[in-house]
Short mmCIF file of C-alpha atoms and ligand atoms in Angstrom, two decimals:
data_model
loop_
_atom_site.label_atom_id
_atom_site.label_comp_id
_atom_site.label_asym_id
_atom_site.label_seq_id
_atom_site.Cartn_x
_atom_site.Cartn_y
_atom_site.Cartn_z
CA UNK A 1 145.42 160.74 212.61
CA UNK A 2 144.67 159.52 215.76
CA UNK A 3 143.50 156.05 215.73
CA UNK A 4 146.14 154.50 213.61
CA UNK A 5 148.81 157.06 215.12
CA UNK A 6 147.82 155.46 218.51
CA UNK A 7 148.55 151.83 217.42
CA UNK A 8 151.75 152.43 215.24
CA UNK A 9 152.81 155.55 214.27
CA UNK A 10 153.72 156.01 210.64
CA UNK A 11 156.69 158.18 209.02
CA UNK A 12 155.48 161.09 206.95
CA UNK A 13 155.07 160.88 203.31
CA UNK A 14 157.88 162.64 202.24
CA UNK A 15 158.54 163.86 198.89
CA UNK A 16 161.55 165.08 196.79
CA UNK A 17 161.60 166.31 193.02
CA UNK A 18 164.23 164.52 191.25
CA UNK A 19 164.01 166.70 188.47
CA UNK A 20 166.98 168.76 189.79
CA UNK A 21 168.82 165.69 189.94
CA UNK A 22 169.19 164.77 186.13
CA UNK A 23 172.91 164.05 185.47
CA UNK A 24 174.22 167.12 184.34
CA UNK A 25 175.64 166.71 180.45
CA UNK A 26 178.60 168.81 179.61
CA UNK A 27 177.58 169.33 176.14
CA UNK A 28 176.40 172.99 174.12
CA UNK A 29 173.04 174.26 175.54
CA UNK A 30 170.84 172.98 173.18
CA UNK A 31 172.47 169.57 173.08
CA UNK A 32 171.71 169.91 176.70
CA UNK A 33 168.39 170.93 176.08
CA UNK A 34 167.41 168.43 174.15
CA UNK A 35 168.95 165.64 176.27
CA UNK A 36 166.58 166.57 178.85
CA UNK A 37 163.49 166.43 177.25
CA UNK A 38 164.42 163.16 175.96
CA UNK A 39 164.94 162.00 179.44
CA UNK A 40 161.46 163.90 180.52
CA UNK A 41 159.57 162.26 178.34
CA UNK A 42 160.89 159.19 179.46
CA UNK A 43 160.49 159.57 182.83
CA UNK A 44 157.94 158.87 185.10
CA UNK A 45 155.25 161.29 186.14
CA UNK A 46 155.66 160.15 189.68
CA UNK A 47 157.56 156.96 191.92
CA UNK A 48 156.22 156.07 195.39
CA UNK A 49 158.20 153.48 197.17
CA UNK A 50 158.32 151.74 200.55
CA UNK A 51 155.44 150.84 201.04
CA UNK A 52 153.67 147.39 201.44
CA UNK A 53 151.28 147.17 197.91
CA UNK A 54 147.78 145.11 198.05
CA UNK A 55 147.88 144.54 194.28
CA UNK A 56 144.60 142.48 194.21
CA UNK A 57 146.72 140.83 190.70
CA UNK A 58 145.81 137.18 191.54
CA UNK A 59 143.25 135.12 191.98
CA UNK A 60 143.53 134.39 195.30
CA UNK A 61 145.49 136.97 198.35
CA UNK A 62 146.18 140.50 197.92
CA UNK A 63 149.13 140.18 196.18
CA UNK A 64 151.09 141.48 198.42
CA UNK A 65 154.37 143.55 197.59
CA UNK A 66 156.60 144.21 200.30
CA UNK A 67 158.61 147.28 200.18
CA UNK A 68 157.20 147.95 197.00
CA UNK A 69 157.11 150.81 194.36
CA UNK A 70 154.28 152.25 192.48
CA UNK A 71 154.89 154.67 188.87
CA UNK A 72 152.81 156.46 186.64
CA UNK A 73 152.87 158.45 183.74
CA UNK A 74 149.72 159.77 181.87
CA UNK A 75 147.18 158.72 184.43
CA UNK A 76 148.69 155.15 184.11
CA UNK A 77 150.32 152.75 185.96
CA UNK A 78 153.64 152.31 184.61
CA UNK A 79 155.69 149.98 187.38
CA UNK A 80 154.46 148.25 190.05
CA UNK A 81 156.29 145.98 191.56
CA UNK A 82 159.42 145.17 194.34
CA UNK A 83 161.48 148.27 194.79
CA UNK A 84 164.49 146.31 194.25
CA UNK A 85 163.67 145.81 191.36
CA UNK A 86 163.42 149.06 190.53
CA UNK A 87 165.16 149.08 186.49
CA UNK A 88 167.58 152.17 187.79
CA UNK A 89 168.50 154.53 190.36
CA UNK A 90 164.89 156.46 191.35
CA UNK A 91 166.02 159.26 191.77
CA UNK A 92 166.74 159.28 187.56
CA UNK A 93 163.41 157.25 186.71
CA UNK A 94 160.49 159.41 187.90
CA UNK A 95 160.05 163.39 187.80
CA UNK A 96 158.40 163.20 191.48
CA UNK A 97 159.22 161.02 194.54
CA UNK A 98 157.96 159.46 197.19
CA UNK A 99 158.52 157.67 200.60
CA UNK A 100 156.43 156.25 202.45
CA UNK A 101 154.95 153.76 204.79
CA UNK A 102 151.97 152.25 204.89
CA UNK A 103 149.76 150.31 202.25
CA UNK A 104 149.04 151.45 198.67
CA UNK A 105 146.06 149.99 197.35
CA UNK A 106 143.70 150.31 193.92
CA UNK A 107 141.50 153.54 194.55
CA UNK A 108 137.89 152.24 195.84
CA UNK A 109 135.26 151.65 193.19
CA UNK A 110 131.97 152.70 195.14
CA UNK A 111 129.70 151.02 192.59
CA UNK A 112 126.43 151.66 193.79
CA UNK A 113 125.08 155.53 195.32
CA UNK A 114 122.21 157.59 195.44
CA UNK A 115 124.95 160.11 196.59
CA UNK A 116 122.78 163.29 194.89
CA UNK A 117 119.56 164.27 197.12
CA UNK A 118 118.91 167.37 198.86
CA UNK A 119 117.15 167.01 203.05
CA UNK A 120 118.13 164.37 204.98
CA UNK A 121 115.58 162.28 206.25
CA UNK A 122 116.54 161.81 209.93
CA UNK A 123 112.89 161.85 211.13
CA UNK A 124 112.35 158.58 209.76
CA UNK A 125 115.09 157.11 210.89
CA UNK A 126 113.57 157.98 214.49
CA UNK A 127 110.10 156.96 213.33
CA UNK A 128 111.79 153.07 212.30
CA UNK A 129 113.08 153.71 215.96
CA UNK A 130 109.23 153.91 217.25
CA UNK A 131 108.59 150.84 215.17
CA UNK A 132 107.35 151.53 212.09
CA UNK A 133 108.74 149.34 208.43
CA UNK A 134 110.43 151.25 205.83
CA UNK A 135 107.33 149.79 203.79
CA UNK A 136 104.91 151.63 206.19
CA UNK A 137 106.65 155.26 205.42
CA UNK A 138 106.85 154.72 201.67
CA UNK A 139 103.27 154.00 201.49
CA UNK A 140 102.31 156.70 203.97
CA UNK A 141 103.51 159.31 201.02
CA UNK A 142 107.27 159.71 202.85
CA UNK A 143 110.21 157.32 202.14
CA UNK A 144 111.72 157.98 198.81
CA UNK A 145 109.02 160.19 197.33
CA UNK A 146 109.89 162.79 200.61
CA UNK A 147 113.28 163.01 198.66
CA UNK A 148 111.51 163.61 195.71
CA UNK A 149 109.82 166.68 196.73
CA UNK A 150 113.00 167.84 198.10
CA UNK A 151 115.39 167.19 194.61
CA UNK A 152 112.27 169.26 193.05
CA UNK A 153 112.97 171.82 195.58
CA UNK A 154 116.10 172.74 194.85
CA UNK A 155 117.93 174.16 191.65
CA UNK A 156 121.42 172.62 189.60
CA UNK A 157 123.72 174.59 192.03
CA UNK A 158 121.83 174.13 195.68
CA UNK A 159 121.33 170.18 194.64
CA UNK A 160 125.52 170.18 193.80
CA UNK A 161 125.94 171.99 197.21
CA UNK A 162 124.55 169.83 199.16
CA UNK A 163 125.63 167.34 197.40
CA UNK A 164 129.50 167.73 197.20
CA UNK A 165 130.48 167.40 200.68
CA UNK A 166 128.87 163.43 200.27
CA UNK A 167 131.48 163.45 197.47
CA UNK A 168 134.06 165.55 199.51
CA UNK A 169 133.99 162.48 202.47
CA UNK A 170 133.66 159.86 200.17
CA UNK A 171 137.02 160.64 198.23
CA UNK A 172 138.49 161.34 201.18
CA UNK A 173 138.25 157.64 202.53
CA UNK A 174 139.29 156.79 199.24
CA UNK A 175 136.84 156.50 196.45
CA UNK A 176 138.32 157.06 192.95
CA UNK A 177 135.45 155.90 190.96
CA UNK A 178 131.56 156.52 191.89
CA UNK A 179 128.46 155.82 191.09
CA UNK A 180 125.82 158.22 191.80
CA UNK A 181 122.22 157.38 190.33
CA UNK A 182 118.88 159.84 189.15
CA UNK A 183 115.86 158.74 190.84
CA UNK A 184 115.00 161.40 193.15
CA UNK A 185 113.38 163.82 190.36
CA UNK A 186 110.97 160.96 188.35
CA UNK A 187 110.46 163.87 185.89
CA UNK A 188 112.47 165.14 182.63
CA UNK A 189 113.73 168.00 184.18
CA UNK A 190 114.80 166.61 187.52
CA UNK A 191 116.22 163.33 186.48
CA UNK A 192 118.54 165.89 183.88
CA UNK A 193 119.17 167.94 187.38
CA UNK A 194 120.62 164.88 189.05
CA UNK A 195 122.22 163.45 186.41
CA UNK A 196 123.77 166.55 185.55
CA UNK A 197 124.97 167.49 189.17
CA UNK A 198 126.52 163.78 189.20
CA UNK A 199 128.86 164.80 186.07
CA UNK A 200 129.34 168.08 188.07
CA UNK A 201 130.77 166.92 190.74
CA UNK A 202 132.54 164.07 188.75
CA UNK A 203 134.33 167.25 187.09
CA UNK A 204 135.22 169.39 190.24
CA UNK A 205 136.99 166.16 192.33
CA UNK A 206 138.38 165.19 189.32
CA UNK A 207 137.54 161.51 189.64
CA UNK A 208 135.32 159.10 187.47
CA UNK A 209 131.74 159.55 188.14
CA UNK A 210 129.77 156.93 186.69
CA UNK A 211 125.74 157.65 185.80
CA UNK A 212 123.03 155.55 186.54
CA UNK A 213 119.34 156.08 185.28
CA UNK A 214 117.14 155.12 187.86
CA UNK A 215 113.88 156.84 186.88
CA UNK A 216 111.58 153.76 187.75
CA UNK A 217 112.78 154.17 191.65
CA UNK A 218 109.53 155.48 192.73
CA UNK A 219 105.88 156.27 191.49
CA UNK A 220 105.56 159.71 191.43
CA UNK A 221 102.44 161.42 192.66
CA UNK A 222 101.46 162.64 189.41
CA UNK A 223 101.23 159.15 188.18
CA UNK A 224 99.49 157.75 191.13
CA UNK A 225 97.79 154.77 190.54
CA UNK A 226 99.64 154.29 186.59
CA UNK A 227 102.68 152.96 186.97
CA UNK A 228 102.62 151.36 183.13
CA UNK A 229 101.94 155.13 181.93
CA UNK A 230 105.28 156.44 184.32
CA UNK A 231 107.15 153.39 182.99
CA UNK A 232 106.35 155.02 179.58
CA UNK A 233 106.99 158.67 180.03
CA UNK A 234 110.04 157.40 181.94
CA UNK A 235 111.43 155.36 178.76
CA UNK A 236 110.05 158.39 176.56
CA UNK A 237 112.94 160.47 179.23
CA UNK A 238 115.92 157.98 178.40
CA UNK A 239 116.96 158.56 174.44
CA UNK A 240 117.28 162.11 175.13
CA UNK A 241 119.39 161.79 178.47
CA UNK A 242 121.36 159.40 176.69
CA UNK A 243 122.13 161.93 173.51
CA UNK A 244 123.31 164.14 176.24
CA UNK A 245 125.55 162.19 177.37
CA UNK A 246 124.26 161.75 180.90
CA UNK A 247 123.82 157.62 181.45
CA UNK A 248 126.00 155.34 181.64
CA UNK A 249 123.98 152.36 182.87
CA UNK A 250 120.35 151.75 183.82
CA UNK A 251 118.78 150.72 186.89
CA UNK A 252 115.08 149.91 188.48
CA UNK A 253 113.59 149.22 191.90
CA UNK A 254 111.85 145.89 191.41
CA UNK A 255 109.86 145.35 194.43
CA UNK A 256 106.41 145.46 195.57
CA UNK A 257 107.13 149.17 196.75
CA UNK A 258 108.37 149.46 193.60
CA UNK A 259 108.17 148.50 190.19
CA UNK A 260 106.86 144.77 188.78
CA UNK A 261 109.37 142.50 186.77
CA UNK A 262 107.54 143.30 184.14
CA UNK A 263 107.38 147.17 184.10
CA UNK A 264 111.28 146.40 185.18
CA UNK A 265 111.63 144.42 182.06
CA UNK A 266 110.11 147.05 179.66
CA UNK A 267 112.15 149.06 181.16
CA UNK A 268 115.57 146.97 180.72
CA UNK A 269 114.42 146.41 176.37
CA UNK A 270 114.49 150.71 176.57
CA UNK A 271 118.15 150.20 177.89
CA UNK A 272 119.63 147.58 175.75
CA UNK A 273 118.02 149.44 172.17
CA UNK A 274 120.25 151.85 173.24
CA UNK A 275 123.39 149.47 173.99
CA UNK A 276 122.79 150.39 177.31
CA UNK A 277 123.67 147.73 180.25
CA UNK A 278 121.65 147.43 183.58
CA UNK A 279 121.49 146.42 186.42
CA UNK A 280 119.24 146.11 189.61
CA UNK A 281 117.47 146.74 193.21
CA UNK A 282 116.84 142.98 193.64
CA UNK A 283 115.25 140.97 195.95
CA UNK A 284 115.88 143.58 198.76
CA UNK A 285 113.04 143.12 201.08
CA UNK A 286 111.12 140.13 198.36
CA UNK A 287 112.59 137.88 196.11
CA UNK A 288 110.47 138.68 192.54
CA UNK A 289 113.05 136.93 190.78
CA UNK A 290 115.19 140.07 190.54
CA UNK A 291 118.63 138.40 190.55
CA UNK A 292 117.51 136.62 187.15
CA UNK A 293 115.56 139.37 185.51
CA UNK A 294 118.92 141.41 185.41
CA UNK A 295 120.92 138.54 184.69
CA UNK A 296 118.95 137.36 181.72
CA UNK A 297 119.76 140.91 180.60
CA UNK A 298 123.78 140.03 180.95
CA UNK A 299 123.23 142.97 183.71
CA UNK A 300 126.41 143.87 185.44
CA UNK A 301 124.86 143.63 188.78
CA UNK A 302 122.10 142.33 190.48
CA UNK A 303 122.16 144.87 194.00
CA UNK A 304 121.11 144.32 197.38
CA UNK A 305 119.79 140.61 196.63
CA UNK A 306 118.77 139.54 200.13
CA UNK A 307 116.27 137.37 199.20
CA UNK A 308 117.49 135.71 196.04
CA UNK A 309 117.06 132.32 195.69
CA UNK A 310 120.13 129.73 194.28
CA UNK A 311 117.92 129.64 190.59
CA UNK A 312 118.73 133.42 190.99
CA UNK A 313 122.51 132.30 192.18
CA UNK A 314 122.76 130.35 189.26
CA UNK A 315 121.70 132.57 186.96
CA UNK A 316 123.77 135.45 188.19
CA UNK A 317 126.65 132.74 187.57
CA UNK A 318 125.90 131.61 184.10
CA UNK A 319 125.30 135.75 182.89
CA UNK A 320 128.89 136.88 184.71
CA UNK A 321 126.49 139.47 186.56
CA UNK A 322 128.46 140.87 190.07
CA UNK A 323 126.26 140.37 193.56
CA UNK A 324 126.67 143.64 194.85
CA UNK A 325 126.67 143.25 198.54
CA UNK A 326 125.28 147.08 200.04
CA UNK A 327 125.28 146.09 204.45
CA UNK A 328 125.00 149.91 204.63
CA UNK A 329 121.03 149.37 204.20
CA UNK A 330 120.90 145.76 205.73
CA UNK A 331 122.61 148.04 209.01
CA UNK A 332 120.45 150.64 208.96
CA UNK A 333 116.87 148.95 208.80
CA UNK A 334 118.17 146.13 210.80
CA UNK A 335 117.37 143.76 208.87
CA UNK A 336 118.38 140.17 209.59
CA UNK A 337 118.23 138.32 206.61
CA UNK A 338 121.49 137.98 204.75
CA UNK A 339 122.02 137.39 201.41
CA UNK A 340 123.16 134.19 200.12
CA UNK A 341 126.72 134.19 200.49
CA UNK A 342 127.75 130.62 200.82
CA UNK A 343 125.50 130.14 197.52
CA UNK A 344 127.32 132.83 196.04
CA UNK A 345 130.75 131.35 197.21
CA UNK A 346 129.91 128.35 196.23
CA UNK A 347 128.67 128.95 192.67
CA UNK A 348 131.56 132.18 192.45
CA UNK A 349 129.30 134.95 191.64
CA UNK A 350 131.75 137.73 192.53
CA UNK A 351 130.46 139.69 195.00
CA UNK A 352 130.90 143.58 194.71
CA UNK A 353 130.66 146.10 198.19
CA UNK A 354 129.27 149.40 197.86
CA UNK A 355 127.84 152.05 200.54
CA UNK A 356 124.10 152.75 198.96
CA UNK A 357 124.45 156.21 199.58
CA UNK A 358 121.74 157.63 200.50
CA UNK A 359 119.07 160.01 202.46
CA UNK A 360 116.97 156.90 203.28
CA UNK A 361 118.29 153.25 203.99
CA UNK A 362 121.92 154.00 204.04
CA UNK A 363 123.33 157.77 205.09
CA UNK A 364 126.37 156.26 204.71
CA UNK A 365 130.10 158.49 203.91
CA UNK A 366 132.48 156.21 203.49
CA UNK A 367 132.87 153.28 201.24
CA UNK A 368 135.55 151.37 204.24
CA UNK A 369 132.84 151.92 205.96
CA UNK A 370 131.07 149.64 204.59
CA UNK A 371 133.68 146.81 203.37
CA UNK A 372 133.97 146.90 207.63
CA UNK A 373 129.70 146.03 207.68
CA UNK A 374 130.09 143.54 205.29
CA UNK A 375 132.73 142.14 207.21
CA UNK A 376 130.70 142.22 210.49
CA UNK A 377 127.08 141.46 209.40
CA UNK A 378 127.71 139.34 206.21
CA UNK A 379 130.83 137.55 207.37
CA UNK A 380 133.12 138.10 204.29
CA UNK A 381 136.39 138.53 205.33
CA UNK A 382 138.54 141.28 204.88
CA UNK A 383 139.94 140.09 201.65
CA UNK A 384 136.53 139.34 200.37
CA UNK A 385 135.79 143.53 201.16
CA UNK A 386 138.29 144.95 199.35
CA UNK A 387 138.37 143.04 196.48
CA UNK A 388 134.73 143.60 196.83
CA UNK A 389 135.68 147.96 197.09
CA UNK A 390 137.98 147.82 193.70
CA UNK A 391 138.07 144.59 191.65
CA UNK A 392 134.12 143.43 191.84
CA UNK A 393 133.18 147.16 191.93
CA UNK A 394 134.97 147.93 189.09
CA UNK A 395 133.78 144.96 187.03
CA UNK A 396 129.81 145.53 188.55
CA UNK A 397 130.43 149.06 186.44
CA UNK A 398 131.47 147.33 183.26
CA UNK A 399 134.92 148.88 184.14
CA UNK A 400 138.20 146.77 183.21
CA UNK A 401 141.13 149.79 183.02
CA UNK A 402 140.92 149.58 187.14
CA UNK A 403 140.46 148.17 190.32
CA UNK A 404 144.23 146.05 190.44
CA UNK A 405 147.02 147.73 190.69
CA UNK A 406 148.84 146.58 187.21
CA UNK A 407 150.53 148.21 184.91
CA UNK A 408 148.76 150.13 182.22
CA UNK A 409 145.86 150.11 183.95
CA UNK A 410 144.62 153.72 185.36
CA UNK A 411 146.51 154.70 187.97
CA UNK A 412 144.32 155.12 191.17
CA UNK A 413 145.21 154.37 194.00
CA UNK A 414 145.13 154.87 197.59
CA UNK A 415 148.64 155.70 200.40
CA UNK A 416 146.77 154.28 203.38
CA UNK A 417 148.06 155.24 206.83
CA UNK A 418 147.98 152.03 208.15
CA UNK A 419 150.80 148.64 206.97
CA UNK A 420 147.90 145.33 206.78
CA UNK A 421 145.43 145.27 204.36
CA UNK A 422 142.55 143.66 207.19
CA UNK A 423 143.34 146.44 209.11
CA UNK A 424 140.90 148.74 206.39
CA UNK A 425 137.83 146.71 207.22
CA UNK A 426 139.60 146.75 211.05
CA UNK A 427 138.95 150.15 211.49
CA UNK A 428 135.95 151.91 212.33
CA UNK A 429 136.07 155.31 211.31
CA UNK A 430 139.26 158.42 211.56
CA UNK A 431 139.97 158.79 207.83
CA UNK A 432 142.86 156.50 207.54
CA UNK A 433 143.71 157.63 203.88
CA UNK A 434 147.11 159.44 203.26
CA UNK A 435 147.10 160.35 199.60
CA UNK A 436 144.16 159.22 197.53
CA UNK A 437 145.35 159.76 193.65
CA UNK A 438 142.72 159.53 190.33
CA UNK A 439 144.38 159.26 187.17
CA UNK A 440 147.82 159.72 188.81
CA UNK A 441 146.87 163.65 190.05
CA UNK A 442 146.60 163.79 193.81
CA UNK A 443 142.41 164.21 194.99
CA UNK A 444 142.72 164.20 198.30
O1 NIG B 501 119.35 151.43 197.59
N1 NIG B 501 115.61 150.59 197.75
C1 NIG B 501 115.56 151.38 196.75
N2 NIG B 501 116.45 152.48 197.02
C2 NIG B 501 117.59 152.98 197.95
C3 NIG B 501 116.97 153.35 198.87
C4 NIG B 501 116.47 154.59 198.05
C5 NIG B 501 116.05 155.51 199.88
O2 NIG B 501 115.27 155.13 200.88
O3 NIG B 501 116.13 156.95 199.60
C6 NIG B 501 118.05 151.64 198.79
O4 NIG B 501 118.18 151.31 199.71
FE1 FE B 502 120.39 151.93 196.19
#
């Protein structure tokens, strides 16, 4: 990998099959077999040693462990600590040994994406560079509706093929948990198609994909002038999609060019009736009180929030709602209004960072790059950005079994070809991940 090699060459990852080195037992063949079976069940599946660990398992700081060791068994972390404190000879502890330098962090959690779509909107990018605004384009029937036309015209297989390279890119740069929203179908069959493709992508890549129902994203042409009627219809589709196991959460675009707070509440009431958590595209282009609205429903997160007021931030604090920062959209739309970062810090609202991967506002294929943008545009510290893309990203999805390196949590981790955690936010591009593990299995 060019960038890191130029900076500081890393020794190649060495693997060793430790199974061959189980101490021999002088006994009958049967006794040996019984003994080996017993040893095998106790041994860890894998043990990685020598790297610096950024566990994030501390209220502040990276939770850094130099010359660390990380072991996993049955998809769960079984040891996280100093190599020197391993409870025995490494050779006898695990079936597979990995000797490596570099850095190990929790797997990245991308808690806000629209990664399933067809086509692209590069022409809108050109239009915006000529002076058109995102709202102008949306009101003229482009924007989200242009992607709706492309998604409706794509078969399920086409949609999978179009989306898979994006998921592959996110995974290659460290993502082990990925949220994907619907919202470019806007009718029952096409919303279902999107959610089915999202689930298929998770299976295909062996990572956890969390799905969010975002039918309240834009008003489809067949409901023109009847946003309330459309919300009624979208509320009607939800129980069936939920019954098919396709929905983990419900979202809406609460905005002048999206849906009103009253319409958003109706959608959230339907989610609540099914026991589904909510999250919201809130206060991105104007302050409609979206962050407070989401918090009133105990929302997992309020996302974008560039225009959120202090009252909104305090409502988030009281409800434990995570602030999801989406610097990719801020960057691509050349926004100038920053999210209320000082207020979020002052009120100790957890801040997540996500890619918002989508064809309109954030054609961004790396969560690590989103972390970089969060530092440069929002002045997050690299530690805040890393925590935002791991611990707080997991919280924004309601997941407590990941996001830090700790015994008993999922064995989702990334082995990076850099030594210092801040380098993850420092390098632009380049692909720094050497190994991406989800549930203890290497997936990239
Ligand atoms: O998160 N703001 C609404 N939704 C997306 C953009 C979707 C699109 O333009 O296709 C966002 O920015
Ligand atoms: Fe979004």
